[in-house]
Coordinates of C-alpha atoms in Angstrom, one line a residue:
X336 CA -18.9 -22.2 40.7
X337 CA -20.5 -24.2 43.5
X338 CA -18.3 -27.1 42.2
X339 CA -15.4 -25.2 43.0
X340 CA -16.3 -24.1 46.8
X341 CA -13.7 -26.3 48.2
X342 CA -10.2 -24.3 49.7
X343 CA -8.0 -26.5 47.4
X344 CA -11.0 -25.4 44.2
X345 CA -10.9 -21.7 44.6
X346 CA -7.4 -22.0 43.8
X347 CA -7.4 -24.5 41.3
X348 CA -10.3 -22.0 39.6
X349 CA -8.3 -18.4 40.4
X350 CA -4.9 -20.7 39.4
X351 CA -6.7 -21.9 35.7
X352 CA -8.4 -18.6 35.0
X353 CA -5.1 -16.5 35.6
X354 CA -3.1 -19.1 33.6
X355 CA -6.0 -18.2 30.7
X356 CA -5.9 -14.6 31.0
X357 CA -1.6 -14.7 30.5
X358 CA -1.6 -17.0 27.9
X359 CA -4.0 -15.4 25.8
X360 CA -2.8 -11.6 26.2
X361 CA 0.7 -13.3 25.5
X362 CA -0.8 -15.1 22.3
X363 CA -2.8 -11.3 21.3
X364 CA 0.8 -9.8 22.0
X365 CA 3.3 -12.7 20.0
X366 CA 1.0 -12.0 17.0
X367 CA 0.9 -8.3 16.9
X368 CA 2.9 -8.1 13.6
X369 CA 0.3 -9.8 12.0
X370 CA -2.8 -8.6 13.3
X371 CA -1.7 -5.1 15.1
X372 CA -5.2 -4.3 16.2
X373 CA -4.9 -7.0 18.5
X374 CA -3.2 -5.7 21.4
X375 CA -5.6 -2.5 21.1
X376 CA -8.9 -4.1 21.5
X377 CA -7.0 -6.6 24.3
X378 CA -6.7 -3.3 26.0
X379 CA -10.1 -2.0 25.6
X380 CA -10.8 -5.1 26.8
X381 CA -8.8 -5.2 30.4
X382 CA -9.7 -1.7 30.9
X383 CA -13.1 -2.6 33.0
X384 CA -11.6 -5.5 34.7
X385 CA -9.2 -3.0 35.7
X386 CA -11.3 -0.5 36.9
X387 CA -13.6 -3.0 38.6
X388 CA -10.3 -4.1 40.3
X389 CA -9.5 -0.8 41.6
X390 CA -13.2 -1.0 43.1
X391 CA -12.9 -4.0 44.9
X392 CA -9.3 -2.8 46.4
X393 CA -9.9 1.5 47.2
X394 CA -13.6 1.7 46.7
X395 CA -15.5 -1.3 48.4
X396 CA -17.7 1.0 50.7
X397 CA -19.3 1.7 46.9
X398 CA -21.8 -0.2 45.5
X399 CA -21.2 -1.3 41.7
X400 CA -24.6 0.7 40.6
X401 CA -22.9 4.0 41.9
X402 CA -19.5 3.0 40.8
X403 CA -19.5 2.2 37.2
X404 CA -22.0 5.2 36.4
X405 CA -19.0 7.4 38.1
X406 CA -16.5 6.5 35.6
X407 CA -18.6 7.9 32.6
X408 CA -16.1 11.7 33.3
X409 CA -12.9 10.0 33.8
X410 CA -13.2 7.5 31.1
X411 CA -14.5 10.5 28.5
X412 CA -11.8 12.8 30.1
X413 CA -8.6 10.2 29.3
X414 CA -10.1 9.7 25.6
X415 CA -10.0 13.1 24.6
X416 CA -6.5 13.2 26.2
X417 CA -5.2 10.7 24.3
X418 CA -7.0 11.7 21.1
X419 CA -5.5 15.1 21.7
X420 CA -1.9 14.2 22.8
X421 CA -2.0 12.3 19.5
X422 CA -3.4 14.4 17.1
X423 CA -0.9 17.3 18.9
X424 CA 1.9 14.9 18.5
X425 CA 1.2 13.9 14.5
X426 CA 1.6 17.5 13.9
X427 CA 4.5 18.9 15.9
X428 CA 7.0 16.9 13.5
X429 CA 6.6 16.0 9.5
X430 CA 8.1 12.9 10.5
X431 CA 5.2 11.7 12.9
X432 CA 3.1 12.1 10.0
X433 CA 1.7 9.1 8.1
X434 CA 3.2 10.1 4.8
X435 CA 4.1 7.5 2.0
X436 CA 7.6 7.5 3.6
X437 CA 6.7 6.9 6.7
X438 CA 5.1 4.0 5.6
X439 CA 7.1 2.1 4.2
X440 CA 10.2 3.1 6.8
X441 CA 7.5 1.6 9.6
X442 CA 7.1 -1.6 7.9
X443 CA 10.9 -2.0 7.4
X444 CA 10.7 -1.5 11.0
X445 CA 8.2 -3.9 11.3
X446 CA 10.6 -6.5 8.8
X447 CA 8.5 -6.4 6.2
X448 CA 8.7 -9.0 3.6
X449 CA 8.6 -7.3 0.6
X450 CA 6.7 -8.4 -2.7
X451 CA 8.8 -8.7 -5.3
X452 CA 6.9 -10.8 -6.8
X453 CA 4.9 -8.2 -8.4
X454 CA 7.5 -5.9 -7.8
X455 CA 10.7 -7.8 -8.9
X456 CA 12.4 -4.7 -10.3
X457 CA 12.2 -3.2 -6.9
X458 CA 15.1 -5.7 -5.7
X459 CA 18.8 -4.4 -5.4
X460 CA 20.5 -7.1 -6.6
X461 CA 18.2 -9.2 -9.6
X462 CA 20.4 -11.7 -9.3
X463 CA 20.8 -13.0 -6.0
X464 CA 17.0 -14.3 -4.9
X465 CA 17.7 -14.8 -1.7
X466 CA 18.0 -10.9 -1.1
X467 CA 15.1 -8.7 1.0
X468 CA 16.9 -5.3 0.2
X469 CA 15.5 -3.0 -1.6
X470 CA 16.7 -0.9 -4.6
X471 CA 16.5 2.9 -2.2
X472 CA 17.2 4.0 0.8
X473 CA 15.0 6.7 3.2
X474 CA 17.1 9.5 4.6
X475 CA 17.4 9.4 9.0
X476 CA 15.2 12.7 9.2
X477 CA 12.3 10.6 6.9
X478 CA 12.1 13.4 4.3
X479 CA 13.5 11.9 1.2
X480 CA 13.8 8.9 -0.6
X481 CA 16.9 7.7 -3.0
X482 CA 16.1 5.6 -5.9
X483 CA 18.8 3.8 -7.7
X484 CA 18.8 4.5 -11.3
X485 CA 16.7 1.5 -12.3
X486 CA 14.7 1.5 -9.7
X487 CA 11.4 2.4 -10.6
X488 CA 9.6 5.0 -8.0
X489 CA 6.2 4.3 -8.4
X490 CA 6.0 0.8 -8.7
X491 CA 8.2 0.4 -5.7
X492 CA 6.2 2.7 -3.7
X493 CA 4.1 -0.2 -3.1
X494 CA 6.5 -3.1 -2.5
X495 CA 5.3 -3.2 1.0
X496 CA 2.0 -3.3 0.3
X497 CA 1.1 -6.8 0.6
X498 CA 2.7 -7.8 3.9
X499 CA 1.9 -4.8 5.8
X500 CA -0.7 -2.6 4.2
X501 CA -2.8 -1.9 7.1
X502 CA -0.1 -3.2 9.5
X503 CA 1.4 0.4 9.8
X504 CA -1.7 2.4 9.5
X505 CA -2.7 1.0 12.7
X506 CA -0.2 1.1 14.3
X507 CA 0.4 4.8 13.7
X508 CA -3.4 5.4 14.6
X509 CA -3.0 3.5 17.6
X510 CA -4.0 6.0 19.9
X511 CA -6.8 7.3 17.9
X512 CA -8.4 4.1 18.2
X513 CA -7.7 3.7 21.9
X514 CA -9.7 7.0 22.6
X515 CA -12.7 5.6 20.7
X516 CA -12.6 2.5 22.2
X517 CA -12.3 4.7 25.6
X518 CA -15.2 7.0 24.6
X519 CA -17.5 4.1 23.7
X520 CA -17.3 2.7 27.2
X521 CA -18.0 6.8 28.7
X522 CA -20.9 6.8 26.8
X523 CA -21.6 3.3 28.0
X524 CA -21.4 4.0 31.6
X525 CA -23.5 6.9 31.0
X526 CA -26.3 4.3 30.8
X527 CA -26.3 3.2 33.8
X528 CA -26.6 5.8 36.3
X529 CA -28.6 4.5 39.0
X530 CA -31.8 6.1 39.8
X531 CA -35.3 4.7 38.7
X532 CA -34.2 2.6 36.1
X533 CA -35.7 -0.8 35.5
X534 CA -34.5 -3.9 33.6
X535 CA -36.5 -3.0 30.4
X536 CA -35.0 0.7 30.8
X537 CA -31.2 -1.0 30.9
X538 CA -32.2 -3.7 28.2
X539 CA -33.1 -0.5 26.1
X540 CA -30.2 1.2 26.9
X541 CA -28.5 -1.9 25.9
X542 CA -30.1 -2.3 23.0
X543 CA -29.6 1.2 22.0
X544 CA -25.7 0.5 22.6
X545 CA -26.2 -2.9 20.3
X546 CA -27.5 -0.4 17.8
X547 CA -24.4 1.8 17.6
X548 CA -22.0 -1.4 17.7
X549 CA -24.3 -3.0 14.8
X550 CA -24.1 0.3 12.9
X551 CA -20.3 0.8 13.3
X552 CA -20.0 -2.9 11.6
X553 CA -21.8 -1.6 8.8
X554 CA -19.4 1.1 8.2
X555 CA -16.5 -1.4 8.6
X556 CA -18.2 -3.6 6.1
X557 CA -18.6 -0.7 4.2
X558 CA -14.9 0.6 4.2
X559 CA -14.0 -3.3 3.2
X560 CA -11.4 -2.2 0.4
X561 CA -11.0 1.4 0.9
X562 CA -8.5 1.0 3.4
X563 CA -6.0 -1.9 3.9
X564 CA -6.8 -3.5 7.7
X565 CA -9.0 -0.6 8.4
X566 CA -12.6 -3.0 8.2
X567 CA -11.1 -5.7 10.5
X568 CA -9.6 -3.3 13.1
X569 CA -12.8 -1.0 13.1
X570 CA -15.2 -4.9 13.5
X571 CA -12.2 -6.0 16.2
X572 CA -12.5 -3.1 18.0
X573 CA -16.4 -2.6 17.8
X574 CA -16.5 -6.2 19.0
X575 CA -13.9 -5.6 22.0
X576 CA -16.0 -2.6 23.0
X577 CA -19.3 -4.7 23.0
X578 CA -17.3 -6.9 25.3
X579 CA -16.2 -4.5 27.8
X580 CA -19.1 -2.8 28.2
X581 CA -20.7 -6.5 29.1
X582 CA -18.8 -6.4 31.6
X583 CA -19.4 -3.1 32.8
X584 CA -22.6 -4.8 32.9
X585 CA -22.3 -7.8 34.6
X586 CA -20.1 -5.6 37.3
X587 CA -22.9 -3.5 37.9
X588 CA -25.3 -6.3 39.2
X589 CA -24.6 -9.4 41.8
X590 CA -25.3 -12.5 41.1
X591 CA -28.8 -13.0 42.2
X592 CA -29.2 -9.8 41.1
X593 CA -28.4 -11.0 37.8
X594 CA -30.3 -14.2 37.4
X595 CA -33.3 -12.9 38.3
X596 CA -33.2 -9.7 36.2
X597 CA -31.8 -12.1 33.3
X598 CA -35.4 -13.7 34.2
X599 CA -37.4 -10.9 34.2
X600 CA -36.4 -9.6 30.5
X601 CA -36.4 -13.1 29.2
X602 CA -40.5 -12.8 29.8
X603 CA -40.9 -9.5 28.7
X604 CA -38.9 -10.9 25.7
X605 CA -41.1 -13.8 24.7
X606 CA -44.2 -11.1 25.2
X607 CA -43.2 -7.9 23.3
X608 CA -41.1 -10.2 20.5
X609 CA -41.6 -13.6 20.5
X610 CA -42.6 -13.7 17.0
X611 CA -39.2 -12.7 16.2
X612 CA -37.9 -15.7 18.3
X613 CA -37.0 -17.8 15.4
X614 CA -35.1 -15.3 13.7
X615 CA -33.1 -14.8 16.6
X616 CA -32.6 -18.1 17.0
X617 CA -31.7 -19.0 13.5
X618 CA -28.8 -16.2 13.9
X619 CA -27.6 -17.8 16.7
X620 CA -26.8 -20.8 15.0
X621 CA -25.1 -19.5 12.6
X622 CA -22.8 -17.4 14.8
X623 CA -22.6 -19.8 17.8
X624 CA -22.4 -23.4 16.6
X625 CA -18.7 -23.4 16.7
X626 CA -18.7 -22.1 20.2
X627 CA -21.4 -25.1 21.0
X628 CA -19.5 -27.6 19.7
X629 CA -16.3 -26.5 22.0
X630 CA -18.6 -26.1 24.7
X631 CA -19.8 -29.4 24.3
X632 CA -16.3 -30.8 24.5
X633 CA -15.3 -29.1 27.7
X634 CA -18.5 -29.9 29.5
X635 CA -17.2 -33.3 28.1
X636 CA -14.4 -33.1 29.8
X637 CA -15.5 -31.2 32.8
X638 CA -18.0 -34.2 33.2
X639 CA -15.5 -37.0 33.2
X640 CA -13.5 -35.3 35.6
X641 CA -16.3 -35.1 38.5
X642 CA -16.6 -38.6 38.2
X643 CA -13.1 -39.1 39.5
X644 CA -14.7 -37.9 43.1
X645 CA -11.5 -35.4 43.7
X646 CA -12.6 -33.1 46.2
X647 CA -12.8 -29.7 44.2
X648 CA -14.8 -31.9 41.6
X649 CA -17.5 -34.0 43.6
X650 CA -20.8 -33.7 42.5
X651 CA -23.4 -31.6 44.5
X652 CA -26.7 -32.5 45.7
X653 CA -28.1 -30.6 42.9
X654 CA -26.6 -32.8 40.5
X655 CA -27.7 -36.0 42.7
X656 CA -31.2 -35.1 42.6
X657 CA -34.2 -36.6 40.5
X658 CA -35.1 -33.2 39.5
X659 CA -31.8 -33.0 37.9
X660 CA -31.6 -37.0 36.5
X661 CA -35.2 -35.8 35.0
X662 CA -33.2 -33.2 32.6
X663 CA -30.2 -35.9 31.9
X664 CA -30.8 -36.4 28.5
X665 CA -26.6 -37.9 28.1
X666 CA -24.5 -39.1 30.8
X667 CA -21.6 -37.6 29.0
X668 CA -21.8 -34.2 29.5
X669 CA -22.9 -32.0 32.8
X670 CA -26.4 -30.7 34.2
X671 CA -25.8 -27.7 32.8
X672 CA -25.0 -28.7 29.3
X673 CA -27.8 -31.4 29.6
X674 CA -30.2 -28.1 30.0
X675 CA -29.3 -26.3 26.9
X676 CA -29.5 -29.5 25.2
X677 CA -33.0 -30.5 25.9
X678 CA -33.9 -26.5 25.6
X679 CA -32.3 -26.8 22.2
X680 CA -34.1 -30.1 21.3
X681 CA -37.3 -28.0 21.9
X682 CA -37.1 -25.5 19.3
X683 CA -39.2 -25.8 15.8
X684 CA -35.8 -26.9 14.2
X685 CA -36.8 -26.7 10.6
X686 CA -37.9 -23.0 10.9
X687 CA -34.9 -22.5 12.8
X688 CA -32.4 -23.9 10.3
X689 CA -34.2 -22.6 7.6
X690 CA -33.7 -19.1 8.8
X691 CA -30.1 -19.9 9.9
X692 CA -30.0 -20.7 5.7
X693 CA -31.5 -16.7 5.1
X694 CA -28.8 -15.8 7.8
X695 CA -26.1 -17.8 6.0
X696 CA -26.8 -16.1 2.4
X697 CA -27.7 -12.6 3.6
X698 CA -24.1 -12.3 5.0
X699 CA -22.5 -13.8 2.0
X700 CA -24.4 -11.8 -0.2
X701 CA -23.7 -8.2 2.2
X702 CA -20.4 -8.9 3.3
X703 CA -18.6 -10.9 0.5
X704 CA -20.3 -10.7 -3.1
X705 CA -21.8 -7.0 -2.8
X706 CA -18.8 -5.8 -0.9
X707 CA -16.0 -7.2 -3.3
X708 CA -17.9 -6.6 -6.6
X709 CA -18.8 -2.9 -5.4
X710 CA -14.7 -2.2 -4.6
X711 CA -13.9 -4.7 -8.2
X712 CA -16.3 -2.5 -10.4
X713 CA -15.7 0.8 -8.7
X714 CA -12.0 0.3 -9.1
X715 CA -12.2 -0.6 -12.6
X716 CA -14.6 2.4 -13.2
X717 CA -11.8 5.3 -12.0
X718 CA -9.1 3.6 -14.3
X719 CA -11.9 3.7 -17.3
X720 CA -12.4 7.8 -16.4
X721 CA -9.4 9.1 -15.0
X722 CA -8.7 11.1 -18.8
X723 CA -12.2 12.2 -19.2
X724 CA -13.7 15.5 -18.9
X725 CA -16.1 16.4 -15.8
X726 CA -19.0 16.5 -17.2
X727 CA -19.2 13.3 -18.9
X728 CA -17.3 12.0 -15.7
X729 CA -20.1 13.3 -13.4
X730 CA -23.0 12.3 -15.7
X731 CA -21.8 8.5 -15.2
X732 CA -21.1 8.5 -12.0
X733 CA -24.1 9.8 -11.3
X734 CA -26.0 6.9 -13.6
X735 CA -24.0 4.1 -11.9
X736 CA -24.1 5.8 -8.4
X737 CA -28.0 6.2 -8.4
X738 CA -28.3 1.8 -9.7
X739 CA -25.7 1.0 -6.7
X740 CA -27.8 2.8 -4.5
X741 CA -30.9 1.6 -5.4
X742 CA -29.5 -2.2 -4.8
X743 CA -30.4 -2.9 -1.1
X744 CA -26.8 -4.8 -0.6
X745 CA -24.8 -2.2 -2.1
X746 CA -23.2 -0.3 1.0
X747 CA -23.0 3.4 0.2
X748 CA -19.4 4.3 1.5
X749 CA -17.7 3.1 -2.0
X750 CA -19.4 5.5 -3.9
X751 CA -18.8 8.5 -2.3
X752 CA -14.9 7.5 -2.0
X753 CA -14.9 6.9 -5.6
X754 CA -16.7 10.3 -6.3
X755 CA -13.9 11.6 -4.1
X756 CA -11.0 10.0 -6.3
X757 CA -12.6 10.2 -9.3
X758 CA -13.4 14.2 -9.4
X759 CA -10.9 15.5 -7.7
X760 CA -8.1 14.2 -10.4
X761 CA -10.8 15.6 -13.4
X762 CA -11.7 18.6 -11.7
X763 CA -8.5 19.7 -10.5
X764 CA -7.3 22.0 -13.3
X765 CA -10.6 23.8 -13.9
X766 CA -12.2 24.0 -10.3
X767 CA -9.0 23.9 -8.2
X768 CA -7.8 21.1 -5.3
X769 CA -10.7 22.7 -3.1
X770 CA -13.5 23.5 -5.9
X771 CA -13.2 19.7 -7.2
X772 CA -13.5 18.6 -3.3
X773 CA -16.9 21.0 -2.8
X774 CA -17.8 19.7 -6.2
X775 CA -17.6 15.9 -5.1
X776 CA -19.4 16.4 -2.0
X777 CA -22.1 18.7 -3.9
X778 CA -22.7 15.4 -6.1
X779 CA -22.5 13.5 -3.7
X780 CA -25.4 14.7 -1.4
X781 CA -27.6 15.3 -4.7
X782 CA -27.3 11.5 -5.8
X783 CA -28.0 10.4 -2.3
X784 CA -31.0 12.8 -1.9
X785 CA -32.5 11.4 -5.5
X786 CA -32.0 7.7 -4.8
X787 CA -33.9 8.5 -1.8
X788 CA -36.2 10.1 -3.3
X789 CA -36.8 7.6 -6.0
X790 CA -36.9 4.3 -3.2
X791 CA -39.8 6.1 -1.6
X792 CA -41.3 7.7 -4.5
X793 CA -40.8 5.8 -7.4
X794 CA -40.9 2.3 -5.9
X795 CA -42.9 2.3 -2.1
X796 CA -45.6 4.8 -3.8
X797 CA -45.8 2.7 -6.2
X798 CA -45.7 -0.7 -4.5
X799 CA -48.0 1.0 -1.6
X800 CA -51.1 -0.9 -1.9
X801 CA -49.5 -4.4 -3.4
X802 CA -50.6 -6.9 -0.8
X803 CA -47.2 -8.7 -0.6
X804 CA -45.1 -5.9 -0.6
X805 CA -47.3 -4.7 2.7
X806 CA -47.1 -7.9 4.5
X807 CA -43.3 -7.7 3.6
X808 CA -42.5 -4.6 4.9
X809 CA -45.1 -5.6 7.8
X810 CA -47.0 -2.8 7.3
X811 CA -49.4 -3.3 10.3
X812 CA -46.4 -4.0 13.3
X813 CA -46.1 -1.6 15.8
X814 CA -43.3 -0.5 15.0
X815 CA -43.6 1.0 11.7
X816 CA -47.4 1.8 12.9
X817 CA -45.0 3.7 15.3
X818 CA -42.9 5.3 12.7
X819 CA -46.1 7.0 10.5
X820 CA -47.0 8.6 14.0
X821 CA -44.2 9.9 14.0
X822 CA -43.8 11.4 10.4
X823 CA -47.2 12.6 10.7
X824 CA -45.9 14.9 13.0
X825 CA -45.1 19.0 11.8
X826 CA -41.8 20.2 12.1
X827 CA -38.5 18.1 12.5
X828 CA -38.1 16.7 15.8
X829 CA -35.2 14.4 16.5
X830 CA -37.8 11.2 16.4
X831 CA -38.8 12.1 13.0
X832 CA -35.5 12.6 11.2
X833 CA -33.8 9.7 13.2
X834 CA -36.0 7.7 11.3
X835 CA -35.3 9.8 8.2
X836 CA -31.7 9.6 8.5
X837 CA -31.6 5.9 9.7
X838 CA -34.9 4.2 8.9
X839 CA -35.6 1.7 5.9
X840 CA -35.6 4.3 2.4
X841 CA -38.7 3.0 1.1

């Protein structure tokens, strides 16, 4: 910002960065019909800045480190309001509900287009094209629903479907999803309360938070199919969270403060983990080369404007300097850009892009192909058993559930859903609507405990003393060095079935 110190720059910079913030929470707000998580994470978003605000204007006396920690109560306090307000309110009245009618009467709200192309029966009039009404009507108290006589119920049950099958969802769990998004940045602040902490204690803390934010994206990957919108608002609002709680970050630090604690971790980085460093780097070309390139073009910009010599755009002495022409590797762009490009040019490119490759196909392979054949074959496996008997239907789930969780891709989410679907239609006459549920969870937790016990058993015991399998698994690093400590320990302390619970199963 030292280009910008000028009277007439400050305001040019506060004037561009409001215009910014407007026009992009009018953009998150204009396509809210479309993407109805938007405005939710834009809120989780604005609620730091906010509260950092509110420092700056009632609380300056108080330093950021004391501040931020503070809000840990209120923030954790307003979640389980809201979470309890809402879940208070959904059952006061059938009609707050999310019922099937309720459904489809928010998405007529919402103007809906529905799909009659699937569904052309589902049109009042088959004649005229042109026409959005539907063949029935929902009574005002949202109770009951009137079908005309060849109107078919079931298929037109799902009419709205295509345009607004999460659409409605969230917006009717709005609230829910506030309070988590609320309770992720309580336990956030939680993290920093000030004390003897060091950088390396708040880069683990960080990294711990990374952790949770990495592991709810699993379980939105995993959900992919299982409900309509749910995946993207769950990685939208796991990503908005990580975002706020940045800033919580950044808040809690001046600037100074900031670059030289950025400094300090950097080093212990390249110490403890430089190894890794490739890896790293090859993800971050895959995830950040579009945001390069448009970096690239503003700096392009930015740079042709400080050689028009206006006086909120003159170049500094820093600029001017031959330490600063040493780094200059285009005239195009600005010092700062000219640094990340020589920093990039020194990286071991090929194993860099050749990792960026392993990045590229272990997301396709995770998140598309594993994720869409597991939801295609699972669905096609409840049509195929939905008028067997439960014993044949639990002996093949059981079969197919133990090879899908045996395959390192396969997410595990799908197949206790379709456990869930499966039994509880089979098992409903003989066991009852509660006896098939216990039943489905009873299998459930038996096919889990076997496949785990046949990943460490059957295939690490096995594979224990094959040279590339150890070098693989990396055997000798600290940290699974660090684990077997650990689970040569007696009893079950939290360390040991963390790593139970969430480690690698073989």
């Amino acid at each position: 910002c030292y280009y910008w110190s000028s009277t007439i720059g400050r305001i040019a910079r506060y004037t561009a960065i409001s215009i910014i913030v407007v026009g992009v929470a009018a953009l998150v707000t204009f396509i809210a019909s479309t993407h109805p998580y938007g405005p939710i994470s834009m809120y989780v978003v604005f609620v730091p800045i906010w509260l950092v605000f509110i420092r700056f204007v009632f609380y300056n006396w108080k330093s950021a480190r004391e501040y931020v920690p503070s809000l840990s109560g209120p923030l954790f306090f307003m979640s389980m309001a809201t979470f309890i307000s809402w879940f208070v309110w959904s059952w006061m009245d059938q009609r707050n509900e999310f019922t099937p009618i309720v459904k489809i009467s928010d998405a007529q709200a919402l103007q809906c287009e529905p799909d009659f192309e699937n569904y052309p029966s589902c049109r009042k009039n088959e004649t005229d094209m042109n026409s959005f009404d539907v063949c029935f009507t929902i009574d005002e108290d949202l109770t009951f629903m009137s079908f005309e006589e060849d109107c078919p119920k079931s298929a037109c049950m799902k009419v709205y479907d295509k345009s607004c099958a999460g659409s409605t969802f969230i917006l009717w769990a709005g609230p829910f999803l506030v309070s988590l998004g609320l309770l992720f940045l309580s336990f956030f602040a939680t993290f920093l309360k000030s004390g003897e902490s060091t950088v390396e204690k708040e880069a683990i803390k960080f990294a711990e938070v990374w952790g949770f934010l990495l592991f709810a994206m699993w379980i939105s990957a995993s959900l992919a199919g299982a409900g309509a919108g749910l995946s993207t608002t769950l990685g939208a609002l796991t990503l908005s969270s990580f975002v706020a709680s940045t800033l919580f970050l950044a808040s809690s630090y001046s600037q100074m403060e900031r670059i030289e604690q950025v400094r300090t971790l950097w080093k212990k980085l390249l110490e403890n983990y430089g190894t890794y460093l490739n890896v790293a780097k090859g993800l971050v070309v895959v995830t950040c080369t579009p945001v390069a390139v448009l970096y690239l073009a503003v700096s392009f910009l930015v740079r042709g404007i400080r050689t028009m010599r206006f006086p909120c755009s003159r170049k500094t002495q820093q600029e001017t300097s031959s330490s600063m022409r040493n780094i200059f590797i285009s005239n195009y762009v600005t010092a700062e850009a000219n640094k990340l490009i020589k920093e990039f040019l020194s990286w071991d490119l090929a194993t860099v892009f050749t990792y960026a490759v392993y990045w590229g196909a272990g997301f396709i392979t995770l998140s598309v192909i594993a994720s869409k054949f597991t939801t295609l074959f699972l669905s096609w496996l409840i049509s195929y058993t939905m008028d067997m008997n439960l014993i044949p239907v639990t002996g093949i789930l059981i079969g197919v559930g133990l090879i899908m969780f045996l395959l390192p891709p396969v997410p595990g989410a799908p197949i206790y859903l379709t456990l869930g679907i499966v039994v509880l239609p089979v098992g409903r006459a003989t066991l009852g609507v509660v006896g098939s549920i216990a039943y489905a969870m009873g299998v459930s937790l038996v096919l889990k405990l076997f496949a785990t016990f046949l990943q460490q058993k059957m295939i690490g015991g096995l594979l224990k003393n094959n040279v590339s399998v150890r070098q693989l698994v990396g055997i000798n690093t600290p940290l699974i060095r660090t684990m077997k400590l650990l689970l040569a320990e007696k009893g079950l302390g939290s360390a040991k079935v963390a790593i139970l619970t969430g480690g690698p199963d073989w």
